[in-house]
mmCIF file of C-alpha atoms in Angstrom:
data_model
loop_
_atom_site.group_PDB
_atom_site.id
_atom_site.type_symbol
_atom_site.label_atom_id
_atom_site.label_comp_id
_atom_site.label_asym_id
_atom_site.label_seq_id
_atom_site.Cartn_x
_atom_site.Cartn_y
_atom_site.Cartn_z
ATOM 1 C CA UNK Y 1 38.662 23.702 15.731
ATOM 2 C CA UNK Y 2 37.290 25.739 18.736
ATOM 3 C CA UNK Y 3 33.917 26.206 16.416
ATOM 4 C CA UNK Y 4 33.163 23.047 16.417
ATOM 5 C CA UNK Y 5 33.550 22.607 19.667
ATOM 6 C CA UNK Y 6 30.910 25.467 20.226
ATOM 7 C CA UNK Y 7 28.133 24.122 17.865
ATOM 8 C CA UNK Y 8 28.271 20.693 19.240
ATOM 9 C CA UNK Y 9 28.033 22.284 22.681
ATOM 10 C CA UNK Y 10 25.100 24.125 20.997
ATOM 11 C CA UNK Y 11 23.416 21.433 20.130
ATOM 12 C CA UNK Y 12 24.157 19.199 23.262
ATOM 13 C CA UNK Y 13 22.260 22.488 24.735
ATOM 14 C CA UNK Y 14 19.134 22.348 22.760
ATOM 15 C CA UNK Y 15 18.788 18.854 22.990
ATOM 16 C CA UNK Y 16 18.636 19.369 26.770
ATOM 17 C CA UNK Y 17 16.493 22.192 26.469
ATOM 18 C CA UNK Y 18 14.200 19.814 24.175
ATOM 19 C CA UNK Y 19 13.939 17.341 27.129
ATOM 20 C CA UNK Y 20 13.615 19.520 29.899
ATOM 21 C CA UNK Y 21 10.609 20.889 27.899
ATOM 22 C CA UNK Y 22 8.840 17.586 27.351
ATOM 23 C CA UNK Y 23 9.314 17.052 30.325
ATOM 24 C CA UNK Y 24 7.811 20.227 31.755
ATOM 25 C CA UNK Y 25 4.793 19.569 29.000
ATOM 26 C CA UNK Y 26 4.872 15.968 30.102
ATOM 27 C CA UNK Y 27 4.025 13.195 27.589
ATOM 28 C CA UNK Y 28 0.433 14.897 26.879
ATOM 29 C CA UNK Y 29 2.531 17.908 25.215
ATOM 30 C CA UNK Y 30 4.614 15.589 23.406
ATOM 31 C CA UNK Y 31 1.902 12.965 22.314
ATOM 32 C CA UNK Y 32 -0.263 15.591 20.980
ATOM 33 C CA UNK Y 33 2.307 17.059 18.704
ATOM 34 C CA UNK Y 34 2.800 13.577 17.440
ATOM 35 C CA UNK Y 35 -0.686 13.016 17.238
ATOM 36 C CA UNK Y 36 -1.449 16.940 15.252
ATOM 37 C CA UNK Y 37 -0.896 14.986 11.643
ATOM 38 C CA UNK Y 38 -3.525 12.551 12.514
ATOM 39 C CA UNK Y 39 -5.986 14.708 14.161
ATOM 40 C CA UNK Y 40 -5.773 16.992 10.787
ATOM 41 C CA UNK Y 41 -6.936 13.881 8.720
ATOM 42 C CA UNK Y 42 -9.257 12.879 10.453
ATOM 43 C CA UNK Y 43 -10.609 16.523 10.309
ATOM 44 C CA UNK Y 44 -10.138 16.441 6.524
ATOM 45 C CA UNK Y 45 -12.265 13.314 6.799
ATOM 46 C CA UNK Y 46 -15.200 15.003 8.651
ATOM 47 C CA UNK Y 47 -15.070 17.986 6.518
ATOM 48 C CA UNK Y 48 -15.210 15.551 3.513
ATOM 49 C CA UNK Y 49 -18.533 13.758 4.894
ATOM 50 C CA UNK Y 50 -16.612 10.699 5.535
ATOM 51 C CA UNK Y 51 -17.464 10.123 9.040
ATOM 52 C CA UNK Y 52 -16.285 6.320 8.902
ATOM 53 C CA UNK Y 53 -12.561 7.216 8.338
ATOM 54 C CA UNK Y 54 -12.871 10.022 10.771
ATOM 55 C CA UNK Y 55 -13.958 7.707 13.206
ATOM 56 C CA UNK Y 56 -11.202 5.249 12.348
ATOM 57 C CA UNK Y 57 -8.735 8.163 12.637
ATOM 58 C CA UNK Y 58 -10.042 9.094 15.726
ATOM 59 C CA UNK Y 59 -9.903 5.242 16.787
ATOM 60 C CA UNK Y 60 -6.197 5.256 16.049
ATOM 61 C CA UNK Y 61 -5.248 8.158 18.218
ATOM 62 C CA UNK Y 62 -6.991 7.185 21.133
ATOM 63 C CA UNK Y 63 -4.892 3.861 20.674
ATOM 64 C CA UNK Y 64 -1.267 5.741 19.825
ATOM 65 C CA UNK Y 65 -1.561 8.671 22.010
ATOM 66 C CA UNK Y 66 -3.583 7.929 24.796
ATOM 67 C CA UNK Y 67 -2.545 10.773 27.216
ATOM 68 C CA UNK Y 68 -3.573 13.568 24.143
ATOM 69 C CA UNK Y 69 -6.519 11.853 23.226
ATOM 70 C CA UNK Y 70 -8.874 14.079 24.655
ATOM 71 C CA UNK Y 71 -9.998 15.609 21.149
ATOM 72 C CA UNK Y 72 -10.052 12.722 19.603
ATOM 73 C CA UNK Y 73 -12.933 11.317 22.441
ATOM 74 C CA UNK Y 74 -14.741 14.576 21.977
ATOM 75 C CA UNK Y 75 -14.616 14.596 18.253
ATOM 76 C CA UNK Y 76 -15.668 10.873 18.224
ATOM 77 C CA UNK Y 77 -18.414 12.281 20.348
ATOM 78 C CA UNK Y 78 -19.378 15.302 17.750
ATOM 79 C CA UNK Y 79 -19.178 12.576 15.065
ATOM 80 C CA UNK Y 80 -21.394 9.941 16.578
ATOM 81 C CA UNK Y 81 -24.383 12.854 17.617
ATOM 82 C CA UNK Y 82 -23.758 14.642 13.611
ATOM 83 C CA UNK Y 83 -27.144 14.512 12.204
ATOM 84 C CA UNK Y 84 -25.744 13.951 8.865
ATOM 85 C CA UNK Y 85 -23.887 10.759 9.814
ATOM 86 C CA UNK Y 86 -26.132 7.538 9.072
ATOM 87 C CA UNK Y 87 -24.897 5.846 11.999
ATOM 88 C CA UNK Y 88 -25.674 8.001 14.586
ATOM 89 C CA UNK Y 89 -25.624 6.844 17.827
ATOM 90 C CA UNK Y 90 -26.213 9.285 20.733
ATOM 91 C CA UNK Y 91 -25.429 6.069 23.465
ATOM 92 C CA UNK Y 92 -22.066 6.129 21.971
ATOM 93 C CA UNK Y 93 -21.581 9.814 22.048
ATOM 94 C CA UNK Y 94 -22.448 9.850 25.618
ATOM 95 C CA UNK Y 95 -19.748 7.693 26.423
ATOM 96 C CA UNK Y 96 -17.574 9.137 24.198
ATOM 97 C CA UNK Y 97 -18.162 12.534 26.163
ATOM 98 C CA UNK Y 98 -17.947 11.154 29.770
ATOM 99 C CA UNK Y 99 -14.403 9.761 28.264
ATOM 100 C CA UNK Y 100 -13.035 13.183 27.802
ATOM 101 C CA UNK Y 101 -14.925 14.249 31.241
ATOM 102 C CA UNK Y 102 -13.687 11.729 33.362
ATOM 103 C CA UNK Y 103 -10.517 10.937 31.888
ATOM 104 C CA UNK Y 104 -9.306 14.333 31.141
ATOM 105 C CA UNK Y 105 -10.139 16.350 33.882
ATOM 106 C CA UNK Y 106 -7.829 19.449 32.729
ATOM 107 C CA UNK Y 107 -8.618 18.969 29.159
ATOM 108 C CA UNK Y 108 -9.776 22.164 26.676
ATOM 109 C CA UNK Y 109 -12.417 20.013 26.075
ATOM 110 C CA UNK Y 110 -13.906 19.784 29.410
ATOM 111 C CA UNK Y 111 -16.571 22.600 29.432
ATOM 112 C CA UNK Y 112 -17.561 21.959 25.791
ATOM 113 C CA UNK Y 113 -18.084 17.954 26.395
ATOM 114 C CA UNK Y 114 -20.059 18.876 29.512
ATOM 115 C CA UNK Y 115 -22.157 20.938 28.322
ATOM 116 C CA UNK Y 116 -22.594 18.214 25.056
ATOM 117 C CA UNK Y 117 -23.634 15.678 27.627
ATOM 118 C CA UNK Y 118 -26.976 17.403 28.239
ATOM 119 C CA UNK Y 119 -27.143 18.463 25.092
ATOM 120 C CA UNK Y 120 -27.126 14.794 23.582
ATOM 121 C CA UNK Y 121 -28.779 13.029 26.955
ATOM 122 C CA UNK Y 122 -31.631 14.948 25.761
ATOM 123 C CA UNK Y 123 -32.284 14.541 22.270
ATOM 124 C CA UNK Y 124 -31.514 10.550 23.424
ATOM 125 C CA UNK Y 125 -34.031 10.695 25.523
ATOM 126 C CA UNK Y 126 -36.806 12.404 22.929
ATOM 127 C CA UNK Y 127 -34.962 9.815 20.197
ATOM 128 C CA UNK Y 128 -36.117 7.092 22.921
ATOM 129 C CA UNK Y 129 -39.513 8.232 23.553
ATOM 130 C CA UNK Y 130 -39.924 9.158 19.798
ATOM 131 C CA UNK Y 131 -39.170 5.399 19.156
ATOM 132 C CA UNK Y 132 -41.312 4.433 21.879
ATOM 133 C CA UNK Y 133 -44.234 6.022 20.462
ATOM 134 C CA UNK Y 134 -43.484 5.045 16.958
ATOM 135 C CA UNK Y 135 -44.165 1.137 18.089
ATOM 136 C CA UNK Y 136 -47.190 2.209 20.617
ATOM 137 C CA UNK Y 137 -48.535 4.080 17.088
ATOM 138 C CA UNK Y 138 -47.602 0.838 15.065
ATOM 139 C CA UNK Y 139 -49.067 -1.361 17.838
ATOM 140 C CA UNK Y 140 -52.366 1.169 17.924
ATOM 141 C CA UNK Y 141 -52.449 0.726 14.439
ATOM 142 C CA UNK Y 142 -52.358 -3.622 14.274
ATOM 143 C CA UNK Y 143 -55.443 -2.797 16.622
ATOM 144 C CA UNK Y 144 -57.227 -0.702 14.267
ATOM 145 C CA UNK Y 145 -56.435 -2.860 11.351
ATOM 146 C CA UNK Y 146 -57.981 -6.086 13.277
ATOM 147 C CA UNK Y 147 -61.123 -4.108 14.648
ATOM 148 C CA UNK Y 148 -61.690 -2.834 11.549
ATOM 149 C CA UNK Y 149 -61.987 -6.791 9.743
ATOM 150 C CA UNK Y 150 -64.169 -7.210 13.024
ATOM 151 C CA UNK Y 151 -66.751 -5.136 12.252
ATOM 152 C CA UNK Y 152 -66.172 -5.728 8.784
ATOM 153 C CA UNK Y 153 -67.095 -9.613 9.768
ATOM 154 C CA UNK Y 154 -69.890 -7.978 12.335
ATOM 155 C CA UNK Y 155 -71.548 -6.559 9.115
ATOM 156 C CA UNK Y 156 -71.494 -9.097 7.217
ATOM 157 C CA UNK Y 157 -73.331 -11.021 10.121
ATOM 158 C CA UNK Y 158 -75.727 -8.025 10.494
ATOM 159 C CA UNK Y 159 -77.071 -7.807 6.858
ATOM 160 C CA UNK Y 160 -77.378 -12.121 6.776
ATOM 161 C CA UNK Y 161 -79.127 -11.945 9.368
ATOM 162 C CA UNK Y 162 -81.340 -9.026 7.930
ATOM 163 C CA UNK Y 163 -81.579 -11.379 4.990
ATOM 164 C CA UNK Y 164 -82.734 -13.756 7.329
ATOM 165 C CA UNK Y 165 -85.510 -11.535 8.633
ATOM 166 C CA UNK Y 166 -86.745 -10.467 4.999
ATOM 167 C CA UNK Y 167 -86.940 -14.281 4.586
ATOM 168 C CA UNK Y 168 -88.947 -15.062 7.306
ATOM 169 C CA UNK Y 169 -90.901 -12.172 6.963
ATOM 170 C CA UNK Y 170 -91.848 -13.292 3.456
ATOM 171 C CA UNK Y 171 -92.652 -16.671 4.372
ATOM 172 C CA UNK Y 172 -95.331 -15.058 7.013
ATOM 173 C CA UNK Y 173 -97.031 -13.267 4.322
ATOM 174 C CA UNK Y 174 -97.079 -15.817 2.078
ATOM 175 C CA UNK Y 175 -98.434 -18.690 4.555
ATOM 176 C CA UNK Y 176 -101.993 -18.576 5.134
ATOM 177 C CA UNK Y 177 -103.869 -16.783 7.873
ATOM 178 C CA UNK Y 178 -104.551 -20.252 9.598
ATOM 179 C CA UNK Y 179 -101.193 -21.120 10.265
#
């Protein structure tokens, strides 16, 4: 009888050792084991090319484990600046960035979404002023297309009015001298 005494005093001792230690990790240590399962799919997503259902995973761990969701903010971040993902969108990735930044000032992540913030605020900016200059060349072109029909019309003016002159000129040589 005295052994069972000792394992259930074993056990009363690792379950206190259990919650001291979540408490010494704090929820962040204990969230993010909970959250490890989901963070794996949504890497198995990502891997696959599915960036939709990695951002959905990613989604759903910011929402269940808020206080470990600094990976998930910098992998939504990754995933929304991925050249290979058709919805690319480095606005979004910015934020997404600043999120782990701001919010998770002791985060892993820290230094690596830092240094992705100037990373992706520049190619924004060239995306910007690459779209800018995509309408100015559209715009340029609309210009060309309608000064082109102008001198287009221009011409056609020109050689009536040549036609005009042969006419006239014609009419001279064939009148008599007298008139």
């Amino acid at each position: 009888m005295g052994r069972k005494r000792v394992r259930q005093g074993k056990h009363l001792y690792l379950f206190i050792a259990c919650v001291i230690l979540a408490g010494i990790c704090g929820c962040t240590g204990l969230q993010g084991a909970l959250a490890r399962p989901d963070y794996w799919q949504a890497d198995h997503y990502r891997a696959g090319g599915d960036y939709q259902a990695a951002m959905k995973q990613y989604r759903e761990i910011t929402e269940l484990y808020p206080q470990a969701a600094d990976e998930a903010f910098f992998g939504m971040g990754c995933l929304y600046a991925h050249p290979r993902n058709p919805q690319r969108d480095y606005q979004k990735s910015l934020e997404a960035f600043r999120r782990v930044v701001n919010d998770y000032p002791r985060s892993r992540y820290r230094e690596a979404a830092e240094a992705f913030l100037h990373v992706v605020g520049d190619a924004a900016s060239q995306n910007s002023q690459t779209a800018s200059q995509k309408k100015l060349v559209e715009t340029l072109e609309k210009q060309v297309g309608t000064l082109e029909k102008q001198v287009e019309g221009l011409q056609k003016q020109i050689e009536q009015m040549k036609q005009i002159d042969r006419n006239l000129e014609e009419k001279r040589r064939g009148a008599p001298a007298g008139h």
